[in-house]
Amino acid sequence: MPTNSLDLIGGPAGYRNFRFCTRLLGISLVTVFAGAAMAAQVTLSNLVPTYNGTPKSATVTTVPAGLTYTVIYAGSPTPPTNVGSYAVVATVVDAVETGSASGTLVIKKADQAITLGTLSAKTFGDEPFTVSATANSGLPITKWESTDPGVATISPSGLVTLVGAGQTSIIASNTGDTNYNAAWIARPLNVARSLAPLPSGAQSVPYNGSAQGLDANTLPSGQASEITYRNTNVAEVVPTPQVVFQNGPDTLDLSYLSTGLQAVSYWGLAKYANLGGTARKLDSCDVTLVSWARYDHSHPTYDYVSWADAHPNLVVPPTPGISVPGNSGGFYHPVTLAFYTYENDGVIENYRLITAQTVQAFIPWRPAKLANGTAYPHDGYAFRVPFAFPDGVILPQQVWVAVSFNTNTHGTAPVGVPGPYDALNIARASGQQTGSTLLPSVLLYKDWRWQSSTGSSGPMLRLRAVPTNSTIAAPVNAGNYEIKTKAAGFGTDGSSTSTLMITKAPLQVTLSNLSQVRDGAPKPITVSTTPVGISTSVSYAGSSVAPSAVGYYPVNATSTNPNYEGQAAGTLQIGDNFGSWQTASFTGTGLPADQTTDTADPDSDGLSNFLEYAFNSNPLSGDQPSPTGFEPNGGALDFTYRRNLNALDLEYSLQETTNLADPASWASVTPLSETTTLSDDGSTLVIRASVAKPTGSPSYFLRLKAQR
């Protein structure tokens, strides 16, 4: 049986349409009565997308849901792709629904990533090399830079040329375009000093009073390799390490105020040390760090789990049941210690690398609380990292010591993975220092420039050095020297050795005052040198004491100056004049003064005191010395006489004449021959002179003349 019914088809609130349906015998007749149109709710979203090369459509939501709509983008139904702002209008298309919404679609520029591989360490003198980088945007690299063109330059095509030793960063960048933001990436480039060549074989140069170092022309241009000189003639001192700089306590406190290297503007913290004592060869250095990293990875600055997963070989878990520093486990992370010297030629200031070392330091976990449940002072846990330098370099008097370590965002070579090391700090020194007053500290910036500051914010260090005979200063004094060049830098170290001999300069030595009259006092000779003022030692017959007695003494003067060599030999004669002979002969005899004159004859032997003096005979003995006198010898006449070798004021000569009445006729005669015999006392010379007999003369006279 047919059924008639009236159904009201309900809908959401606000619907004003209804349908009257008649069902008759299973046949439905639908009659639609149209009332007033209802306004649909239209919402636009996803209006700020980021460019990725695909069209960006706004998201349209309608209420009621599922309505048909159209979207127009700046007058076009096609969604835009490129960066820009586009007016968007969404309109409902429905027989019984109306509605629309408008807005602005803003497509933002996309970030791009530039990939540049790690740059291997180089040595100054290496050939130029090319680097390349790519951007995931596909855009080309538009600019290459080197942060320190004094170390390396780079061409627009990426050709790197090394111009010096040191550290720089190579930066690749592009300016972006309408769809991509600008981007850059930096990679550190460490350039070690090349090994300075030394002259082959031993070099020998004479002493000249100036430093005798290597000629700078023998070293590669731009090099500052350390050159040391050691005198091999001097025994090396025993290398006992000495603390030459310390700006922290011997016993560590629990913690200290510290500085973290989280900022991207710098990568190291340095301290200026004025080294004390004479120790100069680097032995070791302890650096105090402060760890904030906790094994329970509850510290908010890092995700321990991902870091541990990425570096399982670096994790040292705590010892079960132990929760105190030192036994709480830890992790390993590289820490770098570098030594610099400050150079200023009045125009350019430069901090030159002396040497650097990187160690895998053990960083202990810091338990959440102290054993008594209280918090750590200054929050972190202090510990020391030791650095040993078994082949240490010679340090200058003043040195900068810098501590740095890499994190995921900063340092000389960022490690790229967040980890506990981001909770690692450098302990700041405070208080009195050993080996230095309170000196400036510095921050070592990313572009390798230094920013000085005063105060005690430098790292806490304990620096040891050992005494050494080696010096940085070129030698001046004569000797044999071992020369060593040491090329210090990040990653490479080398040395070469040669020898240098500075020979002694020749010294001209002149002896004078070799004949002196005795007076009871020592009679040193006079020594002069060219150059003047050079010290000498004098020996008198093997003794260093000048003699005073009459006699002959072999004398030798030798240079004692280590830089000169030279000597002279001679004979010192200490003798008499008539006055000294009188004093020696008559003092204490009681003779009256008239018996001691030169013409007196106190012993009545026919010889005056003067002749006694001339013949070296005793004026008080009464005997004439022999042999003396004349004796025919064939066609010649021999005349024998004695000469007092100690008489410094006498001259002896043989004279002849044929006219005794004419005093002016006496003339010197040259003997045909002459023989001499030294008397036993060593101070009298017996002379036998043979002269020719005169011919054609009825008389001939010969005499010995001794005169003062």
XYZ file of C-alpha atoms in Angstrom:
708
model
C 0.000 0.000 0.000
C 1.389 3.311 -0.972
C 2.717 5.461 1.808
C 2.767 9.170 1.787
C 5.129 11.043 4.076
C 6.612 14.477 4.627
C 10.303 14.475 5.502
C 12.190 17.543 6.706
C 15.779 17.198 5.786
C 17.619 19.022 8.543
C 20.992 20.629 8.287
C 23.373 22.843 10.135
C 21.953 25.777 12.006
C 21.219 28.676 9.716
C 19.925 26.535 6.844
C 16.854 27.996 5.326
C 16.317 25.310 2.628
C 14.084 22.325 3.065
C 12.906 19.552 0.842
C 9.444 18.099 0.590
C 9.566 14.501 -0.399
C 6.675 12.368 -1.448
C 7.157 8.686 -1.607
C 4.441 6.910 -3.515
C 4.511 3.286 -4.245
C 8.219 3.270 -3.841
C 8.694 6.136 -6.218
C 10.170 9.273 -4.703
C 9.306 12.595 -6.170
C 11.603 15.294 -4.917
C 10.448 18.827 -5.047
C 12.883 21.536 -3.973
C 11.626 24.787 -2.660
C 14.381 27.434 -2.721
C 14.523 29.860 0.139
C 17.100 32.673 0.932
C 20.908 31.728 0.241
C 23.110 30.962 3.274
C 26.671 32.530 3.713
C 29.444 29.931 4.102
C 32.500 30.543 6.377
C 35.776 30.608 4.357
C 39.232 30.624 6.024
C 42.684 30.997 4.414
C 45.855 29.512 5.987
C 49.418 28.470 5.065
C 49.965 31.963 3.706
C 53.713 32.203 4.594
C 55.434 29.238 2.926
C 59.162 29.026 2.130
C 60.375 28.760 -1.407
C 61.392 25.281 -2.524
C 60.892 25.434 -6.287
C 57.324 24.103 -6.285
C 54.011 26.032 -6.493
C 52.738 27.293 -3.160
C 48.977 27.117 -2.667
C 47.049 28.660 0.170
C 45.013 26.253 2.250
C 41.234 26.958 2.101
C 38.851 25.732 4.786
C 35.020 26.080 4.482
C 32.216 25.746 6.923
C 30.286 23.744 6.061
C 33.154 21.577 4.963
C 33.620 20.253 1.494
C 32.201 23.195 -0.427
C 33.550 23.847 -3.861
C 35.635 26.986 -4.220
C 37.989 28.778 -6.547
C 41.304 30.467 -5.609
C 42.830 33.343 -7.530
C 46.469 34.378 -6.946
C 47.180 37.929 -8.070
C 44.587 37.545 -10.786
C 45.656 34.061 -11.848
C 44.260 30.670 -10.890
C 47.813 29.249 -11.002
C 49.561 29.089 -7.607
C 52.849 31.032 -7.623
C 56.244 29.431 -7.166
C 58.722 32.243 -6.690
C 59.372 34.449 -3.703
C 57.006 37.384 -3.445
C 53.673 38.684 -2.107
C 50.479 37.635 -3.898
C 46.880 38.765 -3.282
C 44.728 35.680 -2.698
C 40.942 35.461 -3.065
C 39.051 32.203 -2.324
C 35.365 32.119 -3.464
C 32.785 29.408 -2.760
C 31.105 28.052 -5.879
C 27.819 26.389 -4.812
C 24.144 26.565 -5.895
C 22.908 27.319 -2.421
C 26.080 28.561 -0.577
C 28.007 31.781 -0.888
C 31.192 33.023 0.755
C 34.720 34.224 0.139
C 37.936 35.220 1.892
C 40.956 37.296 0.833
C 44.509 37.579 2.063
C 48.154 37.775 1.011
C 50.344 34.810 0.205
C 53.971 35.652 1.085
C 56.561 33.177 -0.214
C 59.750 33.647 1.841
C 63.295 33.185 0.597
C 64.783 29.802 1.348
C 68.020 29.283 3.222
C 70.731 27.537 1.317
C 73.631 25.427 2.558
C 77.128 25.636 1.116
C 79.345 22.580 1.328
C 83.119 23.055 1.612
C 85.276 20.142 2.649
C 87.815 20.239 5.485
C 91.075 21.836 4.402
C 94.143 19.765 5.161
C 97.039 21.416 6.947
C 99.671 22.906 4.683
C 103.304 23.908 5.018
C 104.546 27.235 3.813
C 106.187 26.679 0.465
C 103.560 24.188 -0.751
C 102.235 24.748 -4.240
C 98.986 26.720 -4.771
C 95.879 24.559 -4.658
C 92.263 24.941 -5.673
C 89.266 24.586 -3.384
C 85.690 24.176 -4.482
C 82.348 24.571 -2.793
C 78.761 23.879 -3.825
C 75.425 25.258 -2.687
C 72.360 23.036 -2.457
C 70.483 25.860 -4.172
C 72.495 25.315 -7.300
C 73.685 28.918 -7.182
C 77.382 29.541 -7.910
C 79.923 30.726 -5.340
C 80.193 34.459 -5.890
C 82.992 35.314 -3.454
C 86.070 33.685 -1.944
C 87.874 35.249 1.005
C 90.834 34.564 3.280
C 90.526 36.077 6.745
C 94.287 36.575 6.952
C 95.793 37.440 3.567
C 99.183 37.428 5.263
C 98.852 33.636 5.484
C 96.978 32.812 2.277
C 95.207 34.578 -0.567
C 92.474 33.134 -2.752
C 91.470 34.065 -6.275
C 87.883 34.464 -7.533
C 88.192 30.974 -9.009
C 89.198 29.390 -5.660
C 92.979 29.150 -6.184
C 94.686 29.367 -2.771
C 98.251 30.717 -2.639
C 100.240 30.411 0.588
C 102.129 33.571 1.492
C 103.141 32.867 5.087
C 102.811 30.591 8.086
C 99.928 30.884 10.543
C 96.201 30.343 10.627
C 93.491 31.724 8.408
C 89.967 30.772 7.349
C 88.811 30.262 3.789
C 85.285 31.617 3.319
C 83.024 30.684 0.420
C 79.828 32.695 -0.039
C 77.143 33.698 -2.475
C 74.740 36.609 -2.336
C 71.642 34.535 -2.973
C 68.981 35.607 -5.483
C 65.270 36.394 -5.561
C 64.443 33.002 -4.054
C 67.442 32.240 -1.761
C 69.047 34.038 1.114
C 72.763 34.729 1.043
C 74.953 31.975 2.539
C 78.560 31.427 3.553
C 80.776 28.795 5.067
C 84.247 29.020 6.613
C 86.890 26.359 6.958
C 90.123 26.835 8.928
C 93.420 26.518 7.104
C 96.533 25.956 9.195
C 99.835 26.671 7.489
C 102.913 25.383 9.295
C 106.288 26.986 8.921
C 108.497 25.308 6.405
C 111.728 23.916 7.743
C 114.348 26.608 7.385
C 117.363 25.137 5.588
C 120.743 25.450 7.218
C 124.064 25.801 5.413
C 125.562 22.412 4.728
C 128.591 21.469 6.763
C 130.266 23.412 9.519
C 130.461 27.157 9.107
C 133.507 29.005 10.398
C 133.633 32.736 10.985
C 136.114 34.836 12.973
C 135.130 36.678 16.101
C 134.377 40.328 15.385
C 132.489 41.484 18.472
C 129.081 41.206 16.772
C 126.386 38.537 16.803
C 127.235 35.752 14.381
C 123.798 34.338 13.611
C 122.504 32.902 10.396
C 122.091 35.399 7.628
C 118.380 36.007 7.178
C 118.910 35.515 3.460
C 119.577 31.825 4.080
C 116.006 31.321 5.316
C 112.880 31.180 3.165
C 111.183 34.504 2.655
C 108.548 35.213 5.256
C 109.728 32.556 7.663
C 110.042 33.028 11.387
C 111.234 29.569 12.329
C 112.869 29.455 15.712
C 116.650 29.336 15.495
C 118.585 28.296 18.578
C 122.293 28.258 19.308
C 124.033 26.022 21.847
C 127.691 26.278 22.784
C 128.914 22.683 22.672
C 132.070 23.618 24.580
C 129.938 24.216 27.659
C 128.392 21.232 29.421
C 124.592 21.160 29.151
C 122.878 21.943 32.409
C 120.827 19.242 34.116
C 117.264 19.734 32.833
C 115.343 20.087 36.088
C 111.933 21.645 35.318
C 111.126 24.868 37.111
C 107.790 26.627 37.479
C 108.360 29.901 35.665
C 104.749 31.071 35.548
C 101.718 30.174 37.651
C 98.517 32.123 38.149
C 96.527 29.650 40.199
C 96.861 27.653 43.434
C 98.893 24.469 43.756
C 95.851 22.633 45.083
C 92.690 22.979 43.034
C 89.476 24.206 44.580
C 86.209 22.528 43.698
C 85.445 25.115 41.067
C 86.308 28.549 39.765
C 84.767 31.404 37.893
C 85.163 30.413 34.277
C 84.690 31.512 30.705
C 82.976 29.355 28.124
C 83.839 29.492 24.455
C 80.256 29.274 23.266
C 80.284 32.620 21.467
C 81.084 32.371 17.783
C 83.202 35.513 17.839
C 86.329 33.976 19.333
C 87.957 30.603 19.704
C 90.561 30.927 22.420
C 91.425 32.638 25.681
C 95.034 33.686 26.233
C 97.311 34.940 29.007
C 100.407 37.103 28.805
C 103.237 35.594 30.860
C 106.431 37.367 31.815
C 108.705 34.423 32.526
C 111.054 34.530 35.492
C 114.426 32.905 36.068
C 116.759 31.572 33.415
C 114.804 28.462 32.431
C 113.710 28.888 28.869
C 113.156 25.484 27.263
C 109.467 24.591 27.352
C 108.830 21.467 29.418
C 105.112 21.282 30.255
C 102.059 23.333 31.048
C 98.942 22.539 33.078
C 95.665 24.197 32.125
C 92.716 24.368 34.525
C 89.296 23.773 32.964
C 85.803 23.643 34.453
C 83.315 20.946 33.430
C 79.570 21.530 33.624
C 78.654 18.331 31.800
C 76.579 15.808 33.792
C 76.269 12.150 32.982
C 72.516 12.218 33.586
C 72.333 14.572 30.603
C 69.987 16.862 32.444
C 71.963 19.950 31.590
C 69.802 22.060 29.272
C 72.515 23.007 26.797
C 72.943 19.688 25.089
C 71.232 16.475 24.101
C 73.368 13.838 25.730
C 71.625 10.889 24.110
C 72.292 11.926 20.523
C 75.845 12.895 21.367
C 76.541 9.597 23.114
C 75.044 7.700 20.194
C 77.258 9.631 17.789
C 80.440 9.229 19.875
C 80.233 5.959 21.796
C 84.024 5.616 21.776
C 84.384 8.890 23.663
C 82.009 8.121 26.513
C 83.375 6.852 29.835
C 80.419 5.923 32.078
C 80.615 6.514 35.815
C 81.850 3.782 38.099
C 78.805 2.035 39.589
C 78.026 3.293 43.057
C 80.534 6.148 42.888
C 79.410 9.698 42.313
C 82.409 11.884 43.060
C 84.613 13.744 40.585
C 87.491 11.712 39.300
C 85.597 8.432 39.615
C 82.449 9.592 37.919
C 83.615 8.824 34.390
C 83.714 11.402 31.666
C 84.395 11.892 28.002
C 87.301 12.790 25.751
C 87.584 15.976 23.771
C 90.493 17.769 22.025
C 91.939 20.813 23.765
C 94.636 22.986 22.161
C 97.409 24.914 23.885
C 99.379 27.403 21.798
C 102.333 29.696 22.545
C 102.790 33.002 20.776
C 105.353 35.774 20.846
C 104.426 39.376 20.328
C 106.255 41.272 17.616
C 106.003 44.992 16.960
C 108.273 46.739 14.489
C 106.624 50.087 15.131
C 104.270 49.674 12.208
C 102.752 46.198 12.377
C 101.755 44.273 15.471
C 101.853 40.538 15.112
C 101.350 37.561 17.391
C 103.599 34.863 15.921
C 102.938 31.234 16.706
C 105.854 29.556 18.510
C 104.388 26.098 18.996
C 101.031 24.429 19.574
C 99.837 21.077 20.839
C 96.439 19.391 20.859
C 95.610 16.572 23.297
C 92.589 14.364 23.746
C 91.766 15.608 27.215
C 89.713 13.555 29.657
C 86.752 15.673 30.782
C 85.184 14.267 33.982
C 81.422 14.206 34.438
C 80.224 16.616 37.069
C 77.826 14.961 39.525
C 74.584 16.852 40.028
C 75.441 17.689 43.643
C 78.330 17.539 46.032
C 78.568 14.557 48.370
C 76.791 16.558 51.090
C 73.942 17.403 48.748
C 74.891 21.031 48.199
C 75.478 22.734 44.874
C 78.892 23.308 43.368
C 80.440 26.721 43.871
C 80.376 28.456 40.499
C 78.414 25.384 39.273
C 81.272 23.604 37.459
C 83.927 21.093 38.519
C 87.599 22.109 38.144
C 90.281 19.793 36.782
C 93.655 20.098 35.094
C 94.713 19.121 31.587
C 98.482 18.478 31.284
C 100.455 19.293 28.149
C 103.988 17.903 27.795
C 106.600 19.218 25.360
C 109.468 16.695 25.314
C 111.053 18.473 22.349
C 110.352 21.880 23.810
C 111.225 25.094 22.068
C 113.189 27.943 23.590
C 110.728 30.452 24.981
C 111.293 34.201 24.902
C 111.089 36.294 28.064
C 107.494 37.302 27.301
C 105.007 34.867 25.829
C 101.268 34.604 25.216
C 99.717 31.262 26.171
C 96.343 30.525 24.560
C 93.826 27.782 25.384
C 91.105 26.805 22.932
C 88.808 23.927 22.128
C 86.298 23.241 19.402
C 82.554 22.887 19.835
C 79.852 22.320 17.306
C 79.768 25.993 16.312
C 83.167 27.517 16.997
C 86.868 26.929 17.304
C 89.539 26.398 14.681
C 87.720 23.293 13.406
C 84.124 23.017 14.686
C 83.226 19.391 15.289
C 79.662 19.770 14.081
C 77.880 17.544 16.605
C 76.428 19.046 19.812
C 77.770 17.416 22.919
C 78.891 17.781 26.522
C 81.880 19.797 25.438
C 79.503 22.735 25.056
C 79.429 22.745 28.859
C 83.232 23.044 29.111
C 84.800 26.277 30.341
C 88.255 27.759 30.884
C 89.000 28.617 34.519
C 89.736 32.311 34.945
C 92.870 33.198 36.853
C 92.736 35.530 39.812
C 95.074 36.732 42.511
C 98.855 36.889 42.648
C 100.891 35.158 40.003
C 104.287 33.483 40.063
C 106.799 34.822 37.573
C 104.686 37.796 36.619
C 102.669 40.709 37.869
C 99.049 41.021 36.828
C 99.294 41.322 33.058
C 96.741 41.689 30.250
C 94.608 38.853 28.966
C 93.283 38.489 25.451
C 90.543 36.894 23.470
C 91.705 35.229 20.281
C 89.121 36.048 17.668
C 87.798 33.978 14.825
C 89.646 36.026 12.221
C 92.908 35.468 14.098
C 93.046 39.003 15.452
C 93.726 39.780 19.089
C 91.691 41.952 21.410
C 93.571 42.961 24.535
C 92.015 43.592 27.906
C 93.418 44.111 31.368
C 92.687 42.193 34.499
C 92.766 38.594 35.579
C 90.403 36.951 33.116
C 93.130 34.957 31.413
C 93.246 31.165 31.658
C 94.673 29.517 34.762
C 98.090 28.102 33.897
C 101.102 26.464 35.502
C 104.035 26.673 33.102
C 107.295 24.777 33.564
C 110.577 25.208 31.726
C 114.050 23.752 32.073
C 117.400 25.541 32.094
C 119.294 25.250 28.854
C 122.501 26.410 27.244
C 120.591 27.086 24.078
C 119.656 30.650 23.279
C 117.497 32.361 20.740
C 119.993 35.198 20.516
C 122.778 34.635 18.014
C 126.163 34.039 19.678
C 128.872 36.669 19.866
C 131.740 34.912 21.621
C 134.133 32.438 20.087
C 133.211 28.785 20.418
C 131.612 25.806 18.709
C 127.855 26.094 18.385
C 125.109 23.706 17.416
C 122.534 25.555 15.342
C 119.034 24.187 15.182
C 116.000 25.462 13.331
C 112.609 24.381 14.553
C 109.515 24.858 12.449
C 106.583 25.085 14.819
C 102.935 25.086 13.854
C 99.659 23.272 14.051
C 100.151 19.748 12.814
C 103.818 19.749 11.866
C 107.101 20.167 13.653
C 110.555 19.657 12.281
C 114.110 20.627 12.901
C 117.478 20.584 11.221
C 120.891 20.950 12.769
C 124.193 22.403 11.666
C 127.306 23.709 13.385
C 128.892 27.105 13.585
C 132.453 27.765 14.717
C 133.351 31.272 15.795
C 137.122 31.268 15.805
C 139.211 33.458 18.069
C 140.446 36.675 16.537
C 144.245 37.160 16.285
C 145.798 39.285 19.006
C 149.073 41.181 18.630
C 151.003 41.054 21.912
C 153.979 43.327 22.556
C 156.393 43.035 25.500
C 158.324 45.965 26.873
C 160.226 47.027 30.002
C 162.297 43.861 29.669
C 165.416 45.388 31.242
C 165.059 46.682 34.790
C 167.343 47.734 37.598
C 166.988 45.827 40.797
C 165.729 47.629 43.866
C 164.342 44.752 45.922
C 160.826 45.050 44.482
C 159.231 42.678 41.934
C 159.836 43.717 38.369
C 156.856 42.915 36.143
C 157.172 43.575 32.446
C 154.737 45.716 30.447
C 152.317 44.017 28.023
C 150.356 45.890 25.358
C 147.852 44.425 22.915
C 146.284 45.306 19.612
C 143.286 45.656 19.968
C 144.059 47.430 23.216
C 142.832 46.293 26.597
C 142.717 42.545 25.953
C 143.624 40.589 29.071
C 146.748 38.403 29.141
C 148.578 36.203 31.586
C 152.366 36.528 32.078
C 154.746 33.869 33.347
C 158.328 34.501 34.561
C 160.439 31.344 34.214
C 157.218 29.378 34.714
C 155.936 31.431 37.652
C 153.149 33.965 37.659
C 155.051 36.061 40.257
C 157.332 38.746 38.891
C 160.950 38.262 40.156
C 162.979 40.827 42.057
C 166.497 39.287 42.110
C 169.214 39.969 39.562
C 169.094 37.525 36.716
C 167.604 36.527 33.392
C 164.019 35.260 33.253
C 162.224 33.830 30.219
C 158.876 35.618 29.909
C 155.726 34.478 28.141
C 152.536 36.554 27.740
C 149.391 34.766 26.487
C 145.881 36.087 25.855
C 143.297 35.049 28.463
C 140.371 36.606 26.611
C 138.069 33.845 25.266
C 137.653 35.676 21.978
C 141.314 36.370 21.105
C 144.418 34.283 20.676
C 147.957 35.573 20.655
C 151.206 35.454 22.663
C 154.687 36.869 22.852
C 157.911 35.615 24.420
C 160.982 37.442 25.630
C 163.578 37.650 28.419
C 163.388 39.875 31.439
C 166.795 41.005 32.691
C 166.981 42.358 36.213
C 170.397 43.905 36.600
C 172.360 46.843 38.056
C 173.461 50.315 37.407
C 176.469 51.578 39.309
C 174.269 52.971 42.051
C 172.433 49.709 42.702
C 175.749 47.830 42.566
C 177.163 50.219 45.179
C 174.145 49.620 47.424
C 174.386 45.844 47.087
C 178.192 45.764 47.525
C 178.788 48.198 50.394
C 175.599 48.250 52.475
C 176.431 46.926 55.936
C 180.243 46.990 55.425
C 180.849 50.076 57.534
C 183.117 51.649 54.880
C 183.193 55.404 54.798
C 181.450 57.040 51.885
C 184.697 58.065 50.186
C 185.634 54.375 49.884
C 182.474 53.535 47.964
C 182.892 56.015 45.124
C 183.637 54.873 41.611
C 187.309 55.843 41.764
C 188.057 54.424 45.221
C 189.925 51.146 45.688
C 188.937 49.866 49.147
C 190.638 46.451 48.706
C 193.852 48.016 47.259
C 194.032 45.560 44.376
C 194.666 48.232 41.763
C 191.093 48.175 40.436
C 188.767 51.053 41.196
C 185.241 50.346 42.306
C 184.074 51.242 38.823
C 186.390 48.650 37.244
C 185.348 46.097 39.848
C 181.771 46.811 38.738
C 182.697 46.580 35.037
C 184.573 43.283 35.498
C 181.943 41.882 37.897
C 184.568 41.318 40.560
C 184.430 41.736 44.323
C 185.554 45.234 45.411
C 186.326 43.942 48.895
C 188.251 40.729 48.160
C 191.619 42.226 47.183
C 192.153 39.828 44.259
C 192.162 40.676 40.615
C 189.895 38.648 38.373
C 191.404 36.438 35.788
C 191.885 35.776 32.988
C 192.618 39.340 31.893
C 195.413 40.968 29.943
C 197.268 40.747 26.638
C 198.908 37.784 24.986
C 200.717 37.523 21.610
C 199.142 35.033 19.250
C 201.269 34.683 16.113
C 200.625 37.697 13.916
C 197.850 38.826 16.234
C 197.438 40.093 19.700
C 194.815 38.550 21.997
C 193.141 40.641 24.626
C 191.077 38.922 27.330
C 188.609 40.839 29.528
C 185.511 40.302 31.622
C 182.122 41.885 31.026
C 179.551 42.238 33.807
C 176.361 40.969 32.187
C 174.297 42.466 35.003
C 175.596 45.967 34.347
C 172.705 47.530 32.497
C 174.262 50.971 32.227
C 177.650 50.056 30.717
C 178.899 49.970 27.179
C 182.153 48.044 26.356
C 184.420 48.721 23.385
C 188.013 47.931 22.221
C 189.984 50.952 21.086
C 193.454 51.396 19.546
C 195.942 54.188 18.939
C 199.603 54.698 17.850
C 199.912 58.041 19.599
C 199.366 57.737 23.276
C 199.992 61.431 23.709
C 196.919 62.355 21.673
C 193.701 61.427 23.551
C 191.659 62.150 20.470
C 193.491 59.510 18.491
C 191.788 56.599 20.155
C 189.502 54.755 17.726
C 187.379 51.626 17.892
C 188.953 48.496 16.554
C 187.168 45.523 15.058
C 188.596 42.217 16.306
C 189.733 39.612 13.814
C 187.853 37.091 15.900
C 186.145 36.907 19.238
C 185.393 34.019 21.528
C 183.244 34.165 24.611
C 182.931 32.004 27.687
C 180.243 32.371 30.300
C 181.568 32.167 33.818
C 180.191 29.730 36.325
C 178.086 32.341 38.048
C 176.198 32.991 34.799
C 176.596 36.743 35.135
C 180.115 37.282 33.784
C 181.130 36.938 30.183
C 184.832 36.300 29.492
C 185.736 37.666 26.069
C 188.932 36.822 24.144
C 189.318 39.259 21.267
C 192.044 38.799 18.662
C 193.285 41.918 16.865
C 195.889 42.290 14.109
C 199.382 43.512 15.017
C 200.026 46.855 13.450
C 202.698 47.211 10.750
C 204.838 50.211 9.966
C 204.287 51.806 13.342
C 207.005 51.983 16.031
C 204.308 51.797 18.768
C 200.800 50.426 19.199
C 198.376 50.742 22.086
C 195.124 48.813 22.805
C 192.593 49.535 25.554
C 189.156 48.395 26.857
C 186.732 51.245 27.423
C 183.758 50.786 29.749
C 181.466 53.772 30.144
C 178.074 54.587 31.483
